[in-house]
Amino acid sequence: MIIMKKILKLISAAIVVVMMSCNSESSTQNSSTDNVTPKSGQEAVKDDDSQKDVVKVAVGSKDHTTLVAALKQADLITSLSNAGPFTVFAPTNDAFNKLPTGTLDGLMKDDKKTDLQNVLQYHVTLSAMKAESFTDGQILGMVNGDNVTVSVKDGKVTLNGTAHIIASIPASNGMIHVIDAVLLPPAKK
Amino acid sequence: MKKIKISFLGLIAVGLLMSTNSCKPKNAGDTVSSDAAGKVYVAPGHYDEFYNFVSGGFSGQMSVYGLPSGRLLKVVPIFSVNPENGYGYSEETKPMLNTSHGFIPWDDQHHLELSQTNGETDGRWIFANANNTPRVARVNLATFHTDEIIELPNSAGNHSSPFITENTEYVVAGTRFSVPPDDQNGDVPINTYKENFKGTISFISVDKTSGGMDIAFQLQCPAVDFDLSHSGKGPSSGWFFFSCYNTEKANTLLEVNASKRDKDFIMAVNWKKAEEYFKAGKGRKQSVKYAHNVYNEKTQTATSEIKTEVTVLDSKELKDICYFIPCPKSPHGCDVDPTGEYIVGSGKLAALIPVFSFEKIQKAIAAKDYIGDYDGIPVIKYESALYGEVKKPGLGPLHTEFDGRGNAITTMFVSSEVVKWNIKDLTIIDRQPTYYSPGHLCIPGGDTKKPNGKYLIVYNKITKDRYLPTGPELAQAAQLFDISGDKMKLLLDFPTIGEPHYAQAIEASVIKDRSVKFFKIEGNNNPYVSKGEATTKVVREGNKVHVYMTAIRSHLTPDNIEGIKMGDEVYFHITNIEQDWDVPHGFAIKGAGNAELLVMPGETCTLKWMPDRVGIFPFYCTDFCSALHQEMQGYLRVSAASSNVPISFSTGTNIPKSDSTGNK
């Protein structure tokens, strides 16, 4: 977890740098000497007025620091800052902690980026679904190409029989459903 | 254009004979410096340094460009309907285009003027004139939305407009066509012009906080054609200057008959004095009819009120308001330098540019140094008002702007060039060809106390070989010059929307940070708003059906509507319930005979629709809002007038029983 915290610090620093760099418009110079091509996407747009998107909601949550770090490592921040509409199942830090020892650290290695992307994209689907719109037995096609099965019992939503929706937060570009377990994609056949 | 050219042919011939510095444009390739590209290049992802607001002429709209790149940022609909976003078609905006003649879908938009504080542009509003059905509009520069339009009685061809006083106390509007006053029988022979026609100048007051406009008073003037105008400033605060042509009072073939006199006039108006007379009740209440249209930001709805009275001051009776200053040959541009001391009149047919001195005008008035009167208005002796003349500036001087370094720059329509001259010694410093036939020109703040003399933009009427040909109708164009040095350097050509006349430019920093990103839904007081999906509904009131619909990524609520019948008038009230920057939703329904809607986040817009046949009518979002934009669609069922299908509406639930578990 110490490693995670270091990574997080780096990420926050990176976000600050990104935020600052987007302030430097060429308002006084004609720009032949300007730096070109910012290295970030829509997440760097300076906008303190709009409703927060799914990334900004996650960044603002102290329970989702691991998820945010993982999204960053998987290069998914830009995509999830897009127009959406997304439904994001967002495992808490505790949920990540429940994974077998070493799993997450393994996925966070640069040479495992594809695997990490596969896991995280298994937590995202297109269309903004409210908690009450889930139905028992519903099959959700996730961004990574695999399916998640929904069960609804007494109004409580469970995914793949293991992860429970414990909170739902609307964001500008979709819905975040906080879950208490990490969803693991089915093993490749 | 052809007519003007023919009328100038003789003059050109004379000019060529008389003038040794005749000014034929040289080859374009010679005139662009090698570093031009670097000077106009704004790298991807970077902002331009200036906003350039450009009148649309016969498009009726205003376009907004970034400078120095020349990138088109937006077209703001003002006087013409705009099916692209529903302006003039939505129930909320239809009243903006109401007039005493009824709904007018088009106008000819010539001049723009940014609001000013202490003689400097403040970036709050920009005013626009309608030339054909005389009106003045105010555009809000936080939203880039037309917020107000006021019609002008006793006027026709509102050309000398919408120029403003130093603190935006008044917007003026001088009529180009003199006409019989509105409260008199206008059914008179046209050739009784001299007896029955009058020229009118309107003073429109502007509320300091809201920008709200009101016709404070009008000045009834002799029946000349008012062309252009500018406010005094500094020492000439409290005065306004108008160029006048057709002092011959011709009512036919003006091309010849209004070009007879050696001199027409600049009319100097002491508006502080006029205001004083107005407040003292010296005006006559006149019965008129004009529309005043206001867009209310809270209800997001425009209302149109027909007003019926205006106060008119008689410039002949109230002796010390108006003075005529002779000005050679049909003056067009009437421009006041940043110090407020010098007034430049540009006679389109003149071989020189006269520069008048405000101080000398005041002395001449005090000494009654008049050569007589014109319709009861004193005419100041030319030499007594004149500071000096710019000799042989070029052919066909039209408009002048100032660089803030003591220089003036004037467009020459006939000789297709811009000419820079020093105001103090009246010598010519530089001349550069333009491509071709320039009309107006613009320097950021170039008609204010504080010009930013970095760039000059010239608006050309003719482009012929400048761009790839597009059939007989070619784009008009702007040309950007670097004027920071002694020599003006051509940097860039860019084509424009409609026909550009006057334009304004302002440092981007004054405007950009106040730009509104979206409308707060809690502040939306449109009577037909749906603040959430839970409050959407379909309500029948006789044959009117109101559909309260929301749009959010990526669905419309409701998206299944039944129970509409032939003969119904359906009003779709679409609320975009997003609260996010740059996420408009559109709305269109098959067979709509009007337009689509583009609804900004937090806004409610209404489209009226009348079914023409029984059947199923799809509707959808027209603005690619999200990855599931193409899924953002729905159906409306129209039944026969006699049908008893009840009103019903839903989203996501109107599914056959066999399929009720729902699968994704």
PDB file of C-alpha atoms in Angstrom, chain B residues 224-410:
ATOM      1  CA  VAL B 224     -31.022  64.402 -45.822  1.00  0.00           C
ATOM      2  CA  ASP B 225     -29.632  60.849 -45.849  1.00  0.00           C
ATOM      3  CA  PHE B 226     -27.732  60.080 -42.636  1.00  0.00           C
ATOM      4  CA  ASP B 227     -24.885  57.764 -43.454  1.00  0.00           C
ATOM      5  CA  LEU B 228     -22.545  57.052 -40.545  1.00  0.00           C
ATOM      6  CA  SER B 229     -21.730  58.552 -37.190  1.00  0.00           C
ATOM      7  CA  HIS B 230     -19.435  58.488 -34.198  1.00  0.00           C
ATOM      8  CA  SER B 231     -19.521  59.850 -30.700  1.00  0.00           C
ATOM      9  CA  GLY B 232     -17.272  62.605 -29.437  1.00  0.00           C
ATOM     10  CA  LYS B 233     -14.940  61.793 -26.562  1.00  0.00           C
ATOM     11  CA  GLY B 234     -12.642  63.641 -24.199  1.00  0.00           C
ATOM     12  CA  PRO B 235     -13.050  67.331 -25.083  1.00  0.00           C
ATOM     13  CA  SER B 236     -15.910  66.500 -27.489  1.00  0.00           C
ATOM     14  CA  SER B 237     -17.819  64.462 -24.897  1.00  0.00           C
ATOM     15  CA  GLY B 238     -21.479  65.276 -25.156  1.00  0.00           C
ATOM     16  CA  TRP B 239     -21.344  65.658 -28.941  1.00  0.00           C
ATOM     17  CA  PHE B 240     -22.131  63.283 -31.760  1.00  0.00           C
ATOM     18  CA  PHE B 241     -21.149  63.598 -35.406  1.00  0.00           C
ATOM     19  CA  PHE B 242     -23.163  62.328 -38.365  1.00  0.00           C
ATOM     20  CA  SER B 243     -22.199  62.262 -42.028  1.00  0.00           C
ATOM     21  CA  CYS B 244     -25.003  63.384 -44.345  1.00  0.00           C
ATOM     22  CA  TYR B 245     -25.376  62.955 -48.082  1.00  0.00           C
ATOM     23  CA  ASN B 246     -28.169  63.793 -50.475  1.00  0.00           C
ATOM     24  CA  THR B 247     -28.347  67.315 -49.162  1.00  0.00           C
ATOM     25  CA  GLU B 248     -29.706  67.870 -52.694  1.00  0.00           C
ATOM     26  CA  LYS B 249     -32.883  66.166 -51.394  1.00  0.00           C
ATOM     27  CA  ALA B 250     -33.172  64.017 -54.478  1.00  0.00           C
ATOM     28  CA  ASN B 251     -35.869  61.384 -54.486  1.00  0.00           C
ATOM     29  CA  THR B 252     -34.787  59.641 -57.683  1.00  0.00           C
ATOM     30  CA  LEU B 253     -31.540  58.588 -59.412  1.00  0.00           C
ATOM     31  CA  LEU B 254     -29.477  59.551 -56.390  1.00  0.00           C
ATOM     32  CA  GLU B 255     -26.393  58.174 -58.153  1.00  0.00           C
ATOM     33  CA  VAL B 256     -26.464  61.368 -60.192  1.00  0.00           C
ATOM     34  CA  ASN B 257     -28.841  63.660 -58.361  1.00  0.00           C
ATOM     35  CA  ALA B 258     -27.316  63.291 -54.914  1.00  0.00           C
ATOM     36  CA  SER B 259     -23.809  63.909 -56.247  1.00  0.00           C
ATOM     37  CA  LYS B 260     -24.355  67.430 -57.499  1.00  0.00           C
ATOM     38  CA  ARG B 261     -23.307  69.600 -54.616  1.00  0.00           C
ATOM     39  CA  ASP B 262     -19.666  70.315 -54.064  1.00  0.00           C
ATOM     40  CA  LYS B 263     -20.123  69.739 -50.359  1.00  0.00           C
ATOM     41  CA  ASP B 264     -22.610  67.874 -48.211  1.00  0.00           C
ATOM     42  CA  PHE B 265     -22.436  67.921 -44.440  1.00  0.00           C
ATOM     43  CA  ILE B 266     -21.159  66.497 -41.231  1.00  0.00           C
ATOM     44  CA  MET B 267     -23.854  67.260 -38.677  1.00  0.00           C
ATOM     45  CA  ALA B 268     -22.541  68.002 -35.196  1.00  0.00           C
ATOM     46  CA  VAL B 269     -25.124  67.255 -32.501  1.00  0.00           C
ATOM     47  CA  ASN B 270     -24.851  68.541 -28.958  1.00  0.00           C
ATOM     48  CA  TRP B 271     -26.631  65.564 -27.407  1.00  0.00           C
ATOM     49  CA  LYS B 272     -26.126  66.789 -23.857  1.00  0.00           C
ATOM     50  CA  LYS B 273     -28.129  69.851 -24.859  1.00  0.00           C
ATOM     51  CA  ALA B 274     -30.765  67.727 -26.548  1.00  0.00           C
ATOM     52  CA  GLU B 275     -30.994  65.593 -23.399  1.00  0.00           C
ATOM     53  CA  GLU B 276     -31.437  68.758 -21.371  1.00  0.00           C
ATOM     54  CA  TYR B 277     -34.306  69.926 -23.605  1.00  0.00           C
ATOM     55  CA  PHE B 278     -35.868  66.491 -23.456  1.00  0.00           C
ATOM     56  CA  LYS B 279     -35.737  66.490 -19.647  1.00  0.00           C
ATOM     57  CA  ALA B 280     -37.160  70.005 -19.609  1.00  0.00           C
ATOM     58  CA  GLY B 281     -40.154  68.741 -21.563  1.00  0.00           C
ATOM     59  CA  LYS B 282     -39.377  70.555 -24.808  1.00  0.00           C
ATOM     60  CA  GLY B 283     -40.183  67.507 -26.878  1.00  0.00           C
ATOM     61  CA  ARG B 284     -43.421  66.769 -28.668  1.00  0.00           C
ATOM     62  CA  LYS B 285     -45.138  63.464 -27.910  1.00  0.00           C
ATOM     63  CA  GLN B 286     -45.741  61.744 -31.186  1.00  0.00           C
ATOM     64  CA  SER B 287     -48.022  58.823 -31.806  1.00  0.00           C
ATOM     65  CA  VAL B 288     -46.069  55.997 -33.430  1.00  0.00           C
ATOM     66  CA  LYS B 289     -45.886  52.217 -33.399  1.00  0.00           C
ATOM     67  CA  TYR B 290     -42.766  50.220 -32.738  1.00  0.00           C
ATOM     68  CA  ALA B 291     -41.822  46.870 -31.260  1.00  0.00           C
ATOM     69  CA  HIS B 292     -39.584  46.407 -28.254  1.00  0.00           C
ATOM     70  CA  ASN B 293     -38.488  42.804 -27.831  1.00  0.00           C
ATOM     71  CA  VAL B 294     -36.696  41.550 -24.756  1.00  0.00           C
ATOM     72  CA  TYR B 295     -35.307  38.130 -23.999  1.00  0.00           C
ATOM     73  CA  ASN B 296     -35.676  37.347 -20.312  1.00  0.00           C
ATOM     74  CA  GLU B 297     -32.765  35.213 -19.121  1.00  0.00           C
ATOM     75  CA  LYS B 298     -34.722  33.828 -16.189  1.00  0.00           C
ATOM     76  CA  THR B 299     -37.733  32.633 -18.156  1.00  0.00           C
ATOM     77  CA  GLN B 300     -35.524  32.081 -21.212  1.00  0.00           C
ATOM     78  CA  THR B 301     -38.380  33.564 -23.172  1.00  0.00           C
ATOM     79  CA  ALA B 302     -38.675  36.688 -25.287  1.00  0.00           C
ATOM     80  CA  THR B 303     -41.635  39.002 -25.135  1.00  0.00           C
ATOM     81  CA  SER B 304     -42.567  41.645 -27.671  1.00  0.00           C
ATOM     82  CA  GLU B 305     -44.328  44.829 -26.692  1.00  0.00           C
ATOM     83  CA  ILE B 306     -45.739  47.307 -29.216  1.00  0.00           C
ATOM     84  CA  LYS B 307     -45.088  50.822 -27.984  1.00  0.00           C
ATOM     85  CA  THR B 308     -47.103  53.770 -29.205  1.00  0.00           C
ATOM     86  CA  GLU B 309     -45.386  56.998 -28.291  1.00  0.00           C
ATOM     87  CA  VAL B 310     -42.077  58.707 -28.785  1.00  0.00           C
ATOM     88  CA  THR B 311     -40.776  62.142 -27.825  1.00  0.00           C
ATOM     89  CA  VAL B 312     -39.505  64.211 -30.747  1.00  0.00           C
ATOM     90  CA  LEU B 313     -37.270  67.269 -30.471  1.00  0.00           C
ATOM     91  CA  ASP B 314     -37.313  69.665 -33.418  1.00  0.00           C
ATOM     92  CA  SER B 315     -33.768  70.526 -34.478  1.00  0.00           C
ATOM     93  CA  LYS B 316     -34.984  73.694 -36.232  1.00  0.00           C
ATOM     94  CA  GLU B 317     -36.855  75.130 -33.246  1.00  0.00           C
ATOM     95  CA  LEU B 318     -34.323  74.136 -30.596  1.00  0.00           C
ATOM     96  CA  LYS B 319     -31.545  76.223 -32.047  1.00  0.00           C
ATOM     97  CA  ASP B 320     -28.464  75.040 -30.247  1.00  0.00           C
ATOM     98  CA  ILE B 321     -28.531  71.286 -30.780  1.00  0.00           C
ATOM     99  CA  CYS B 322     -27.514  70.767 -34.428  1.00  0.00           C
ATOM    100  CA  TYR B 323     -24.887  72.404 -36.631  1.00  0.00           C
ATOM    101  CA  PHE B 324     -23.912  71.534 -40.172  1.00  0.00           C
ATOM    102  CA  ILE B 325     -20.290  71.477 -41.256  1.00  0.00           C
ATOM    103  CA  PRO B 326     -19.682  71.403 -45.002  1.00  0.00           C
ATOM    104  CA  CYS B 327     -17.862  68.240 -46.017  1.00  0.00           C
ATOM    105  CA  PRO B 328     -16.801  67.461 -49.579  1.00  0.00           C
ATOM    106  CA  LYS B 329     -18.734  65.161 -51.838  1.00  0.00           C
ATOM    107  CA  SER B 330     -21.126  62.727 -50.171  1.00  0.00           C
ATOM    108  CA  PRO B 331     -19.311  61.885 -46.934  1.00  0.00           C
ATOM    109  CA  HIS B 332     -19.545  58.277 -45.793  1.00  0.00           C
ATOM    110  CA  GLY B 333     -17.299  57.504 -42.815  1.00  0.00           C
ATOM    111  CA  CYS B 334     -17.460  59.943 -39.905  1.00  0.00           C
ATOM    112  CA  ASP B 335     -14.732  59.049 -37.459  1.00  0.00           C
ATOM    113  CA  VAL B 336     -13.431  60.695 -34.303  1.00  0.00           C
ATOM    114  CA  ASP B 337      -9.805  60.218 -33.266  1.00  0.00           C
ATOM    115  CA  PRO B 338      -8.830  58.829 -29.827  1.00  0.00           C
ATOM    116  CA  THR B 339      -8.202  62.291 -28.382  1.00  0.00           C
ATOM    117  CA  GLY B 340     -11.695  63.441 -29.357  1.00  0.00           C
ATOM    118  CA  GLU B 341     -10.325  66.586 -31.017  1.00  0.00           C
ATOM    119  CA  TYR B 342     -10.311  65.506 -34.667  1.00  0.00           C
ATOM    120  CA  ILE B 343     -13.285  64.484 -36.782  1.00  0.00           C
ATOM    121  CA  VAL B 344     -12.525  62.797 -40.068  1.00  0.00           C
ATOM    122  CA  GLY B 345     -15.092  62.975 -42.860  1.00  0.00           C
ATOM    123  CA  SER B 346     -14.571  60.686 -45.813  1.00  0.00           C
ATOM    124  CA  GLY B 347     -16.261  61.940 -48.965  1.00  0.00           C
ATOM    125  CA  LYS B 348     -16.672  58.918 -51.188  1.00  0.00           C
ATOM    126  CA  LEU B 349     -16.268  61.150 -54.226  1.00  0.00           C
ATOM    127  CA  ALA B 350     -13.673  63.482 -52.726  1.00  0.00           C
ATOM    128  CA  ALA B 351     -10.042  63.815 -53.752  1.00  0.00           C
ATOM    129  CA  LEU B 352      -9.007  64.706 -50.212  1.00  0.00           C
ATOM    130  CA  ILE B 353      -9.874  63.864 -46.623  1.00  0.00           C
ATOM    131  CA  PRO B 354     -10.964  66.819 -44.491  1.00  0.00           C
ATOM    132  CA  VAL B 355     -10.083  66.726 -40.797  1.00  0.00           C
ATOM    133  CA  PHE B 356     -12.191  68.976 -38.589  1.00  0.00           C
ATOM    134  CA  SER B 357     -11.139  70.374 -35.240  1.00  0.00           C
ATOM    135  CA  PHE B 358     -13.586  70.219 -32.353  1.00  0.00           C
ATOM    136  CA  GLU B 359     -11.985  73.256 -30.765  1.00  0.00           C
ATOM    137  CA  LYS B 360     -12.416  75.251 -33.978  1.00  0.00           C
ATOM    138  CA  ILE B 361     -16.009  74.073 -34.331  1.00  0.00           C
ATOM    139  CA  GLN B 362     -16.714  75.361 -30.825  1.00  0.00           C
ATOM    140  CA  LYS B 363     -15.064  78.693 -31.598  1.00  0.00           C
ATOM    141  CA  ALA B 364     -17.013  79.016 -34.842  1.00  0.00           C
ATOM    142  CA  ILE B 365     -20.276  78.321 -33.038  1.00  0.00           C
ATOM    143  CA  ALA B 366     -19.425  80.870 -30.324  1.00  0.00           C
ATOM    144  CA  ALA B 367     -18.585  83.461 -32.976  1.00  0.00           C
ATOM    145  CA  LYS B 368     -21.599  82.491 -35.116  1.00  0.00           C
ATOM    146  CA  ASP B 369     -19.155  82.022 -37.959  1.00  0.00           C
ATOM    147  CA  TYR B 370     -21.858  80.703 -40.285  1.00  0.00           C
ATOM    148  CA  ILE B 371     -22.262  80.881 -44.043  1.00  0.00           C
ATOM    149  CA  GLY B 372     -26.025  80.663 -43.700  1.00  0.00           C
ATOM    150  CA  ASP B 373     -28.463  77.967 -42.736  1.00  0.00           C
ATOM    151  CA  TYR B 374     -29.859  74.776 -44.211  1.00  0.00           C
ATOM    152  CA  ASP B 375     -33.511  74.211 -43.328  1.00  0.00           C
ATOM    153  CA  GLY B 376     -33.048  76.435 -40.285  1.00  0.00           C
ATOM    154  CA  ILE B 377     -29.867  74.706 -39.068  1.00  0.00           C
ATOM    155  CA  PRO B 378     -26.752  76.904 -39.022  1.00  0.00           C
ATOM    156  CA  VAL B 379     -24.001  75.953 -41.459  1.00  0.00           C
ATOM    157  CA  ILE B 380     -20.513  76.599 -40.101  1.00  0.00           C
ATOM    158  CA  LYS B 381     -17.967  78.023 -42.518  1.00  0.00           C
ATOM    159  CA  TYR B 382     -15.850  75.121 -43.852  1.00  0.00           C
ATOM    160  CA  GLU B 383     -12.511  76.800 -43.225  1.00  0.00           C
ATOM    161  CA  SER B 384     -13.544  77.779 -39.688  1.00  0.00           C
ATOM    162  CA  ALA B 385     -14.166  74.142 -38.712  1.00  0.00           C
ATOM    163  CA  LEU B 386     -11.298  72.653 -40.698  1.00  0.00           C
ATOM    164  CA  TYR B 387      -8.093  71.525 -39.050  1.00  0.00           C
ATOM    165  CA  GLY B 388      -6.603  70.546 -42.384  1.00  0.00           C
ATOM    166  CA  GLU B 389      -6.887  68.292 -45.394  1.00  0.00           C
ATOM    167  CA  VAL B 390      -5.081  65.090 -46.284  1.00  0.00           C
ATOM    168  CA  LYS B 391      -4.136  65.721 -49.889  1.00  0.00           C
ATOM    169  CA  LYS B 392      -4.312  63.009 -52.523  1.00  0.00           C
ATOM    170  CA  PRO B 393      -4.910  60.161 -50.104  1.00  0.00           C
ATOM    171  CA  GLY B 394      -6.112  57.819 -52.861  1.00  0.00           C
ATOM    172  CA  LEU B 395      -9.458  57.330 -54.541  1.00  0.00           C
ATOM    173  CA  GLY B 396     -12.793  56.818 -52.865  1.00  0.00           C
ATOM    174  CA  PRO B 397     -12.002  57.273 -49.161  1.00  0.00           C
ATOM    175  CA  LEU B 398     -14.613  55.473 -47.066  1.00  0.00           C
ATOM    176  CA  HIS B 399     -13.743  54.707 -43.447  1.00  0.00           C
ATOM    177  CA  THR B 400     -11.055  55.608 -40.951  1.00  0.00           C
ATOM    178  CA  GLU B 401      -9.821  53.933 -37.775  1.00  0.00           C
ATOM    179  CA  PHE B 402      -7.012  54.970 -35.453  1.00  0.00           C
ATOM    180  CA  ASP B 403      -3.914  53.144 -34.212  1.00  0.00           C
ATOM    181  CA  GLY B 404      -3.490  55.002 -30.919  1.00  0.00           C
ATOM    182  CA  ARG B 405      -0.061  56.268 -31.974  1.00  0.00           C
ATOM    183  CA  GLY B 406      -1.292  59.434 -33.611  1.00  0.00           C
ATOM    184  CA  ASN B 407      -2.090  57.865 -36.937  1.00  0.00           C
ATOM    185  CA  ALA B 408      -5.248  57.259 -38.897  1.00  0.00           C
ATOM    186  CA  ILE B 409      -5.819  54.519 -41.456  1.00  0.00           C
ATOM    187  CA  THR B 410      -8.390  55.022 -44.197  1.00  0.00           C
TER     188      THR B 410
END
